[in-house]
mmCIF file of C-alpha atoms in Angstrom:
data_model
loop_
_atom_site.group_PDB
_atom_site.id
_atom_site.type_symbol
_atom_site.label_atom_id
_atom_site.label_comp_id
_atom_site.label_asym_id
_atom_site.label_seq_id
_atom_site.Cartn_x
_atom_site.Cartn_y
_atom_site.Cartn_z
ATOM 1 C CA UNK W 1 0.000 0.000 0.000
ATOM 2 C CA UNK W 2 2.555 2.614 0.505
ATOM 3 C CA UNK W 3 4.515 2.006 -2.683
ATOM 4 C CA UNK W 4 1.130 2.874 -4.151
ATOM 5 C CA UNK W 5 0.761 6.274 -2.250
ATOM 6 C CA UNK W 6 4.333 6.964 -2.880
ATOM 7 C CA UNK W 7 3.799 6.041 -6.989
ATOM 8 C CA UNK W 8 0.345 7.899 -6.848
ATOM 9 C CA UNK W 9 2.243 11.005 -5.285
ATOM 10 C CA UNK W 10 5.251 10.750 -7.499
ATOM 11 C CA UNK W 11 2.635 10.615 -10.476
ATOM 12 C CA UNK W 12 0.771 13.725 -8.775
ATOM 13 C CA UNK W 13 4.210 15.412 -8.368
ATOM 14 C CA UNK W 14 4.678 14.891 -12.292
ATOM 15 C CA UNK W 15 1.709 15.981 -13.386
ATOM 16 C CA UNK W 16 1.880 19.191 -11.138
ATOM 17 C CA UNK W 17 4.864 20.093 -12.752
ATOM 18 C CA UNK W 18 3.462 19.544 -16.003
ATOM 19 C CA UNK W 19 0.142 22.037 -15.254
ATOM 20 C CA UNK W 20 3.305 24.189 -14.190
ATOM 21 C CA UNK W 21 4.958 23.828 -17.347
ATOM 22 C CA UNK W 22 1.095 23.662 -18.983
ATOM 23 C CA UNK W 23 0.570 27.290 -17.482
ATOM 24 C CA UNK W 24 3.824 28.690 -18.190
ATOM 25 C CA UNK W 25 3.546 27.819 -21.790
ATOM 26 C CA UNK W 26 -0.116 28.546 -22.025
ATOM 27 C CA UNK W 27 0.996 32.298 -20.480
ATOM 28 C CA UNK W 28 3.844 32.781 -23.144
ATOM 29 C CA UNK W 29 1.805 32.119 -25.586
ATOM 30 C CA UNK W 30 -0.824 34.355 -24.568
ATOM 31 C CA UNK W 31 1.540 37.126 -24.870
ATOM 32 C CA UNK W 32 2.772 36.136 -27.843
ATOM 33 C CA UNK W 33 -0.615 36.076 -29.346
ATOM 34 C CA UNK W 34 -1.706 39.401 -28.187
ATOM 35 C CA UNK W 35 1.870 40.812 -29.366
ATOM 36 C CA UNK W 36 0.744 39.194 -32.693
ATOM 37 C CA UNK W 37 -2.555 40.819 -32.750
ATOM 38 C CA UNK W 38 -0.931 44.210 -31.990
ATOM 39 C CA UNK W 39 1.076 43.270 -35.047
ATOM 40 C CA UNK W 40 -2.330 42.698 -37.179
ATOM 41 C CA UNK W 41 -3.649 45.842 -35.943
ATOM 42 C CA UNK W 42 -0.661 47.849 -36.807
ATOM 43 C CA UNK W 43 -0.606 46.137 -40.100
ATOM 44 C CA UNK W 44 -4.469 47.184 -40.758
ATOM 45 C CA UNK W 45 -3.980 50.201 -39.950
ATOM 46 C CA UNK W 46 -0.957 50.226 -42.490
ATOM 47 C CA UNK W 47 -2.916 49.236 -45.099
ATOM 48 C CA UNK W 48 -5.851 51.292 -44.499
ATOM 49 C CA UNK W 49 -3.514 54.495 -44.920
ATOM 50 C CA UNK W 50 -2.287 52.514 -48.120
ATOM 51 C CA UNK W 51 -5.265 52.368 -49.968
ATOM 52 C CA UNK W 52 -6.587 55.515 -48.689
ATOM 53 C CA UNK W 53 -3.227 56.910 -50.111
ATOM 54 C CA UNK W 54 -3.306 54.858 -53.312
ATOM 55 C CA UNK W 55 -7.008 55.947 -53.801
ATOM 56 C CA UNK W 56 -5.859 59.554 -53.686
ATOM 57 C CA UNK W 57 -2.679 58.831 -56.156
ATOM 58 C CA UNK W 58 -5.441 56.902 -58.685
ATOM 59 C CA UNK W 59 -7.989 60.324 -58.041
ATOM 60 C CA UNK W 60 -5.139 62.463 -58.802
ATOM 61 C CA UNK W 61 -3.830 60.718 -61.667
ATOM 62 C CA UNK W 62 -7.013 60.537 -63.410
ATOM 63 C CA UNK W 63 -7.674 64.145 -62.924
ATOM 64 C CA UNK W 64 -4.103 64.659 -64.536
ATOM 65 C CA UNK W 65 -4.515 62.816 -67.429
ATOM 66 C CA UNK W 66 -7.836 64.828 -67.835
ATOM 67 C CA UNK W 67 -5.702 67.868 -67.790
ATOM 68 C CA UNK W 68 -3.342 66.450 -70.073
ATOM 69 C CA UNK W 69 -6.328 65.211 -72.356
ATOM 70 C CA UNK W 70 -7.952 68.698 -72.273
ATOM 71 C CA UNK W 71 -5.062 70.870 -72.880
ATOM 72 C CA UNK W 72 -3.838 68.022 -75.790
ATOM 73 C CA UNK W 73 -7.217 69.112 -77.532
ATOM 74 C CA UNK W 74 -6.330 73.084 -76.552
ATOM 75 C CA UNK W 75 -3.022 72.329 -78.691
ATOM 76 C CA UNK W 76 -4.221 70.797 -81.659
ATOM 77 C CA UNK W 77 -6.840 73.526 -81.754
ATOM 78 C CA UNK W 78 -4.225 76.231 -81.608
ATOM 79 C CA UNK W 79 -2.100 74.533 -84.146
ATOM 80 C CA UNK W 80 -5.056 74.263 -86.233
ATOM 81 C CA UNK W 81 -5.550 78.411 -86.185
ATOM 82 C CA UNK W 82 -2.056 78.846 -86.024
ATOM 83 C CA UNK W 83 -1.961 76.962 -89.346
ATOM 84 C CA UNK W 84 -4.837 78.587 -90.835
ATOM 85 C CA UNK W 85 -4.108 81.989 -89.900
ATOM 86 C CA UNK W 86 0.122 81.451 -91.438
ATOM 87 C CA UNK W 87 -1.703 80.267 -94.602
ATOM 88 C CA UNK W 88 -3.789 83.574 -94.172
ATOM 89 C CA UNK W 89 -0.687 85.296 -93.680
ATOM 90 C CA UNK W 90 0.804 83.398 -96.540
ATOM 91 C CA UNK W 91 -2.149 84.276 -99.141
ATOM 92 C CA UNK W 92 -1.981 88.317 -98.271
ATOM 93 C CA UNK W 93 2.158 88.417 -98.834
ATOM 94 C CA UNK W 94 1.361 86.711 -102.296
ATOM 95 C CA UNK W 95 -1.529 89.544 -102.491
ATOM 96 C CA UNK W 96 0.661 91.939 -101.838
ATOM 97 C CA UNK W 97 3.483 90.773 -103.988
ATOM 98 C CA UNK W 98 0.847 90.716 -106.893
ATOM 99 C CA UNK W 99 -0.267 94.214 -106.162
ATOM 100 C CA UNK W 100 3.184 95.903 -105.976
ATOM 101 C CA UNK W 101 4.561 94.228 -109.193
ATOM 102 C CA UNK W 102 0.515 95.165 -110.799
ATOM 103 C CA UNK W 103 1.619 98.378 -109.511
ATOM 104 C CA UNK W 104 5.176 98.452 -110.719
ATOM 105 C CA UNK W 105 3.926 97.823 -114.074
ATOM 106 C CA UNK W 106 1.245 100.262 -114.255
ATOM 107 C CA UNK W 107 3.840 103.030 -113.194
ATOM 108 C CA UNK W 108 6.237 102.417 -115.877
ATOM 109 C CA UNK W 109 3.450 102.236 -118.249
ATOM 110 C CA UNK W 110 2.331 105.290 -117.492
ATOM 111 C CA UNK W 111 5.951 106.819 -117.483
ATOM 112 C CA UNK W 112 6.440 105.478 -120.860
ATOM 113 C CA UNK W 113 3.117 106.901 -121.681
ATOM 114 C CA UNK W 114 4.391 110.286 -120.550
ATOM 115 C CA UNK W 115 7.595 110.000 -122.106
ATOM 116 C CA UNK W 116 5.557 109.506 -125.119
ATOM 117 C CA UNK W 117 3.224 112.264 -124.308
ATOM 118 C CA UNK W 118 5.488 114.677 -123.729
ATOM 119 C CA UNK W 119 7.789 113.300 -126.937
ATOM 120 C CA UNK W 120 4.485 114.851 -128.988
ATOM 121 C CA UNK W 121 4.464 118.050 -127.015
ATOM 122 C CA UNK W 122 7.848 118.962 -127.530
ATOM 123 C CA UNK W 123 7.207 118.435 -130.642
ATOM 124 C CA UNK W 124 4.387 120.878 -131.181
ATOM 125 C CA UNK W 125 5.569 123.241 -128.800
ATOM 126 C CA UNK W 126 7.501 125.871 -130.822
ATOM 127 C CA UNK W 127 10.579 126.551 -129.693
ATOM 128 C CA UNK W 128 10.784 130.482 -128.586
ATOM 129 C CA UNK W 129 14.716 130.577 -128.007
#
């Protein structure tokens, strides 16, 4: 009988010391589990800010290339009147080219019309020296 009570005490010894080492454990990793939930919090939180942040990047990206779009058109507008108005430009120096050699030519006419004119007067003009 008391090799029993001396087994069954040993065996209660043992398994006190492995609740002990049950609870130890069990405490560890309680506080590594909360330290790892603190870590998944923090990490949320991370990523919250990240897509909040990437959200704004996308918004202001889009409203760039909406700009970009916008003042793409604005250019190939202006280079369409720019265009125009050089051709305009273009079409009134040829005007102008036309009119001064029209011109050119209607002056010497007229000189050699004078010249001609006044050929005749001298000619019936008497000459009082």
């Amino acid at each position: 009988r008391r090799s029993e009570i001396d087994s069954l005490k040993s065996r209660l010894h043992w398994l006190e010391e492995c609740l002990d080492a049950a609870i130890k454990e069990k405490a560890t990793l309680q506080t590594s589990s909360e330290g790892l939930v603190l870590k998944v919090e923090k990490s949320d939180g991370q990523i919250s800010r990240l897509q909040e942040e990437l959200l704004t990047v996308s918004d202001r990206e889009q409203e760039a290339r909406h700009r970009v779009n916008k003042l793409e058109n604005a250019l190939e507008k202006a280079a369409v009147k720019h265009a125009n108005q050089q051709a305009l430009i273009e079409q009134q120096e040829q005007e102008l080219a036309r009119m001064k050699l029209r011109h050119s030519l209607e002056l010497r006419e007229l000189q050699r019309r004078a010249v001609g004119v006044m050929g005749t007067v001298a000619d019936t003009v008497p000459d009082i020296t």
